[in-house]
Short mmCIF file of N, CA and C in Angstrom, two decimals:
data_model
loop_
_atom_site.label_atom_id
_atom_site.label_comp_id
_atom_site.label_asym_id
_atom_site.label_seq_id
_atom_site.Cartn_x
_atom_site.Cartn_y
_atom_site.Cartn_z
N UNK A 1 -4.68 -4.12 -12.39
CA UNK A 1 -4.55 -4.21 -10.95
C UNK A 1 -4.55 -5.67 -10.50
N UNK A 2 -5.46 -6.45 -11.07
CA UNK A 2 -5.54 -7.86 -10.68
C UNK A 2 -4.23 -8.58 -10.96
N UNK A 3 -3.61 -8.27 -12.09
CA UNK A 3 -2.33 -8.89 -12.43
C UNK A 3 -1.23 -8.54 -11.47
N UNK A 4 -1.19 -7.26 -11.06
CA UNK A 4 -0.17 -6.82 -10.10
C UNK A 4 -0.35 -7.50 -8.76
N UNK A 5 -1.59 -7.59 -8.30
CA UNK A 5 -1.86 -8.27 -7.03
C UNK A 5 -1.50 -9.74 -7.12
N UNK A 6 -1.89 -10.37 -8.21
CA UNK A 6 -1.61 -11.80 -8.39
C UNK A 6 -0.11 -12.08 -8.42
N UNK A 7 0.65 -11.18 -9.04
CA UNK A 7 2.10 -11.36 -9.12
C UNK A 7 2.75 -11.37 -7.74
N UNK A 8 2.11 -10.72 -6.78
CA UNK A 8 2.64 -10.67 -5.41
C UNK A 8 1.90 -11.63 -4.47
N UNK A 9 1.08 -12.50 -5.04
CA UNK A 9 0.25 -13.44 -4.26
C UNK A 9 -0.64 -12.72 -3.27
N UNK A 10 -1.20 -11.62 -3.72
CA UNK A 10 -2.13 -10.85 -2.90
C UNK A 10 -3.53 -11.01 -3.45
N UNK A 11 -4.51 -10.92 -2.56
CA UNK A 11 -5.90 -11.01 -2.97
C UNK A 11 -6.56 -9.65 -2.86
N UNK A 12 -7.78 -9.59 -3.35
CA UNK A 12 -8.55 -8.36 -3.22
C UNK A 12 -8.72 -8.00 -1.73
N UNK A 13 -8.89 -9.02 -0.90
CA UNK A 13 -9.04 -8.77 0.54
C UNK A 13 -7.79 -8.11 1.13
N UNK A 14 -6.60 -8.57 0.70
CA UNK A 14 -5.38 -7.92 1.16
C UNK A 14 -5.44 -6.42 0.85
N UNK A 15 -5.79 -6.11 -0.39
CA UNK A 15 -5.85 -4.72 -0.82
C UNK A 15 -6.88 -3.95 0.02
N UNK A 16 -8.02 -4.56 0.27
CA UNK A 16 -9.05 -3.91 1.07
C UNK A 16 -8.56 -3.69 2.51
N UNK A 17 -7.85 -4.65 3.06
CA UNK A 17 -7.29 -4.50 4.40
C UNK A 17 -6.30 -3.34 4.42
N UNK A 18 -5.42 -3.27 3.42
CA UNK A 18 -4.47 -2.16 3.36
C UNK A 18 -5.18 -0.82 3.29
N UNK A 19 -6.23 -0.73 2.48
CA UNK A 19 -6.99 0.52 2.39
C UNK A 19 -7.66 0.86 3.71
N UNK A 20 -8.19 -0.15 4.38
CA UNK A 20 -8.84 0.06 5.67
C UNK A 20 -7.84 0.58 6.70
N UNK A 21 -6.65 0.02 6.68
CA UNK A 21 -5.60 0.50 7.59
C UNK A 21 -5.21 1.93 7.23
N UNK A 22 -5.09 2.20 5.95
CA UNK A 22 -4.74 3.56 5.51
C UNK A 22 -5.79 4.58 5.94
N UNK A 23 -7.04 4.14 6.08
CA UNK A 23 -8.11 5.03 6.50
C UNK A 23 -8.20 5.16 8.03
N UNK A 24 -7.31 4.47 8.76
CA UNK A 24 -7.25 4.70 10.19
C UNK A 24 -7.45 3.52 11.11
N UNK A 25 -7.84 2.37 10.61
CA UNK A 25 -8.00 1.20 11.48
C UNK A 25 -6.61 0.72 11.89
N UNK A 26 -6.30 0.74 13.17
CA UNK A 26 -4.95 0.45 13.64
C UNK A 26 -4.77 -0.87 14.36
N UNK A 27 -5.87 -1.62 14.51
CA UNK A 27 -5.79 -2.94 15.15
C UNK A 27 -6.58 -3.93 14.29
N UNK A 28 -6.25 -5.22 14.42
CA UNK A 28 -7.04 -6.21 13.68
C UNK A 28 -8.54 -6.14 14.01
N UNK A 29 -8.86 -5.82 15.25
CA UNK A 29 -10.26 -5.70 15.64
C UNK A 29 -10.95 -4.55 14.92
N UNK A 30 -10.25 -3.45 14.78
CA UNK A 30 -10.83 -2.29 14.06
C UNK A 30 -10.94 -2.57 12.57
N UNK A 31 -9.98 -3.30 12.04
CA UNK A 31 -10.07 -3.71 10.63
C UNK A 31 -11.32 -4.57 10.44
N UNK A 32 -11.51 -5.54 11.34
CA UNK A 32 -12.70 -6.40 11.26
C UNK A 32 -13.98 -5.58 11.33
N UNK A 33 -14.04 -4.64 12.27
CA UNK A 33 -15.25 -3.83 12.44
C UNK A 33 -15.52 -2.99 11.19
N UNK A 34 -14.48 -2.40 10.63
CA UNK A 34 -14.66 -1.55 9.45
C UNK A 34 -15.07 -2.35 8.22
N UNK A 35 -14.56 -3.57 8.12
CA UNK A 35 -14.82 -4.38 6.93
C UNK A 35 -16.04 -5.28 7.06
N UNK A 36 -16.59 -5.42 8.27
CA UNK A 36 -17.70 -6.35 8.51
C UNK A 36 -18.85 -6.23 7.50
N UNK A 37 -19.26 -5.02 7.14
CA UNK A 37 -20.38 -4.94 6.17
C UNK A 37 -20.04 -5.49 4.78
N UNK A 38 -18.77 -5.61 4.48
CA UNK A 38 -18.35 -6.00 3.13
C UNK A 38 -17.86 -7.44 3.01
N UNK A 39 -17.69 -8.11 4.13
CA UNK A 39 -17.09 -9.45 4.10
C UNK A 39 -18.00 -10.48 4.77
N UNK A 40 -19.27 -10.43 4.44
CA UNK A 40 -20.22 -11.39 5.01
C UNK A 40 -19.72 -12.81 4.78
N UNK A 41 -19.75 -13.58 5.83
CA UNK A 41 -19.33 -14.97 5.72
C UNK A 41 -17.87 -15.20 6.09
N UNK A 42 -17.10 -14.13 6.19
CA UNK A 42 -15.70 -14.26 6.61
C UNK A 42 -15.62 -13.77 8.04
N UNK A 43 -15.08 -14.58 8.93
CA UNK A 43 -15.12 -14.25 10.35
C UNK A 43 -14.16 -13.12 10.73
N UNK A 44 -12.97 -13.12 10.17
CA UNK A 44 -11.98 -12.13 10.60
C UNK A 44 -10.96 -11.89 9.49
N UNK A 45 -10.47 -10.69 9.47
CA UNK A 45 -9.40 -10.32 8.54
C UNK A 45 -8.03 -10.50 9.17
N UNK A 46 -8.00 -11.01 10.42
CA UNK A 46 -6.73 -11.20 11.14
C UNK A 46 -5.70 -11.99 10.33
N UNK A 47 -6.10 -13.06 9.62
CA UNK A 47 -5.10 -13.78 8.81
C UNK A 47 -4.50 -12.90 7.70
N UNK A 48 -5.31 -12.02 7.12
CA UNK A 48 -4.79 -11.11 6.08
C UNK A 48 -3.84 -10.10 6.71
N UNK A 49 -4.22 -9.57 7.89
CA UNK A 49 -3.35 -8.62 8.59
C UNK A 49 -2.02 -9.29 8.93
N UNK A 50 -2.08 -10.51 9.43
CA UNK A 50 -0.86 -11.24 9.79
C UNK A 50 0.01 -11.48 8.56
N UNK A 51 -0.61 -11.82 7.45
CA UNK A 51 0.14 -12.04 6.21
C UNK A 51 0.82 -10.75 5.76
N UNK A 52 0.10 -9.64 5.83
CA UNK A 52 0.69 -8.36 5.44
C UNK A 52 1.84 -7.97 6.36
N UNK A 53 1.68 -8.22 7.65
CA UNK A 53 2.77 -7.94 8.59
C UNK A 53 4.00 -8.77 8.26
N UNK A 54 3.77 -10.03 7.93
CA UNK A 54 4.88 -10.93 7.61
C UNK A 54 5.62 -10.46 6.36
N UNK A 55 4.93 -9.79 5.49
CA UNK A 55 5.56 -9.29 4.26
C UNK A 55 6.32 -7.99 4.49
N UNK A 56 6.21 -7.40 5.66
CA UNK A 56 6.89 -6.16 6.02
C UNK A 56 6.55 -5.03 5.06
N UNK A 57 5.27 -4.74 4.97
CA UNK A 57 4.81 -3.70 4.07
C UNK A 57 5.25 -2.30 4.49
N UNK A 58 5.52 -2.10 5.78
CA UNK A 58 5.98 -0.78 6.18
C UNK A 58 7.28 -0.42 5.49
N UNK A 59 8.20 -1.36 5.42
CA UNK A 59 9.46 -1.13 4.73
C UNK A 59 9.21 -0.88 3.25
N UNK A 60 8.34 -1.67 2.66
CA UNK A 60 8.02 -1.50 1.25
C UNK A 60 7.41 -0.12 0.99
N UNK A 61 6.48 0.29 1.84
CA UNK A 61 5.85 1.59 1.66
C UNK A 61 6.85 2.73 1.82
N UNK A 62 7.74 2.63 2.80
CA UNK A 62 8.76 3.67 2.95
C UNK A 62 9.64 3.74 1.71
N UNK A 63 9.98 2.58 1.17
CA UNK A 63 10.81 2.55 -0.04
C UNK A 63 10.07 3.19 -1.21
N UNK A 64 8.79 2.87 -1.37
CA UNK A 64 8.00 3.46 -2.45
C UNK A 64 7.85 4.96 -2.27
N UNK A 65 7.67 5.41 -1.04
CA UNK A 65 7.60 6.85 -0.78
C UNK A 65 8.90 7.54 -1.16
N UNK A 66 10.02 6.91 -0.84
CA UNK A 66 11.32 7.46 -1.19
C UNK A 66 11.50 7.52 -2.71
N UNK A 67 11.06 6.47 -3.39
CA UNK A 67 11.13 6.46 -4.86
C UNK A 67 10.28 7.58 -5.45
N UNK A 68 9.08 7.74 -4.92
CA UNK A 68 8.19 8.80 -5.41
C UNK A 68 8.81 10.17 -5.20
N UNK A 69 9.42 10.39 -4.04
CA UNK A 69 10.08 11.68 -3.78
C UNK A 69 11.23 11.91 -4.75
N UNK A 70 11.99 10.86 -5.04
CA UNK A 70 13.09 10.99 -6.00
C UNK A 70 12.57 11.32 -7.39
N UNK A 71 11.47 10.69 -7.78
CA UNK A 71 10.88 10.98 -9.08
C UNK A 71 10.36 12.41 -9.16
N UNK A 72 9.73 12.87 -8.09
CA UNK A 72 9.25 14.24 -8.06
C UNK A 72 10.41 15.23 -8.18
N UNK A 73 11.50 14.97 -7.48
CA UNK A 73 12.67 15.84 -7.56
C UNK A 73 13.24 15.83 -8.97
N UNK A 74 13.30 14.68 -9.59
CA UNK A 74 13.81 14.59 -10.96
C UNK A 74 12.90 15.34 -11.92
N UNK A 75 11.61 15.22 -11.72
CA UNK A 75 10.65 15.90 -12.59
C UNK A 75 10.83 17.41 -12.52
N UNK A 76 11.10 17.93 -11.33
CA UNK A 76 11.31 19.37 -11.18
C UNK A 76 12.54 19.84 -11.94
N UNK A 77 13.48 18.93 -12.21
CA UNK A 77 14.71 19.29 -12.91
C UNK A 77 14.59 19.18 -14.43
N UNK A 78 13.42 18.81 -14.91
CA UNK A 78 13.23 18.69 -16.36
C UNK A 78 12.66 20.01 -16.88
N UNK A 79 13.33 20.56 -17.87
CA UNK A 79 12.84 21.82 -18.44
C UNK A 79 11.66 21.56 -19.36
N UNK A 80 11.06 22.61 -19.83
CA UNK A 80 9.91 22.49 -20.71
C UNK A 80 10.26 21.76 -22.01
N UNK A 81 11.51 21.83 -22.44
CA UNK A 81 11.89 21.16 -23.68
C UNK A 81 12.37 19.74 -23.45
N UNK A 82 12.27 19.24 -22.20
CA UNK A 82 12.61 17.85 -21.92
C UNK A 82 14.04 17.61 -21.57
N UNK A 83 14.86 18.64 -21.44
CA UNK A 83 16.27 18.46 -21.09
C UNK A 83 16.36 18.30 -19.57
N UNK A 84 17.09 17.30 -19.14
CA UNK A 84 17.28 17.05 -17.71
C UNK A 84 18.53 17.79 -17.27
N UNK A 85 18.38 18.61 -16.25
CA UNK A 85 19.50 19.36 -15.70
C UNK A 85 19.97 18.68 -14.43
N UNK A 86 21.25 18.47 -14.29
CA UNK A 86 21.78 17.82 -13.10
C UNK A 86 22.27 18.86 -12.11
N UNK A 87 22.64 18.36 -10.95
CA UNK A 87 23.23 19.23 -9.95
C UNK A 87 22.25 19.76 -8.93
N UNK A 88 20.97 19.37 -8.97
CA UNK A 88 20.02 19.86 -7.97
C UNK A 88 19.68 18.75 -7.03
#
């Protein structure tokens, strides 16, 4: 995981911010409130939120969701013996 984050110039805090948003925090203020117990000494996660926005993660996530759906559809077309059937 650390290698994947590092390859994208992301930190553990970025990942934590993304998870916090996924759990329902929809504003930088709510992200700060949710993460406050875990980030003693850091005033705000707003710079991380801004960085993630600049990276356009919504587009990335939609693309990943589309890829996952395509993989699931392909998996359903594989028979028990591993033969891939086309046309579905």
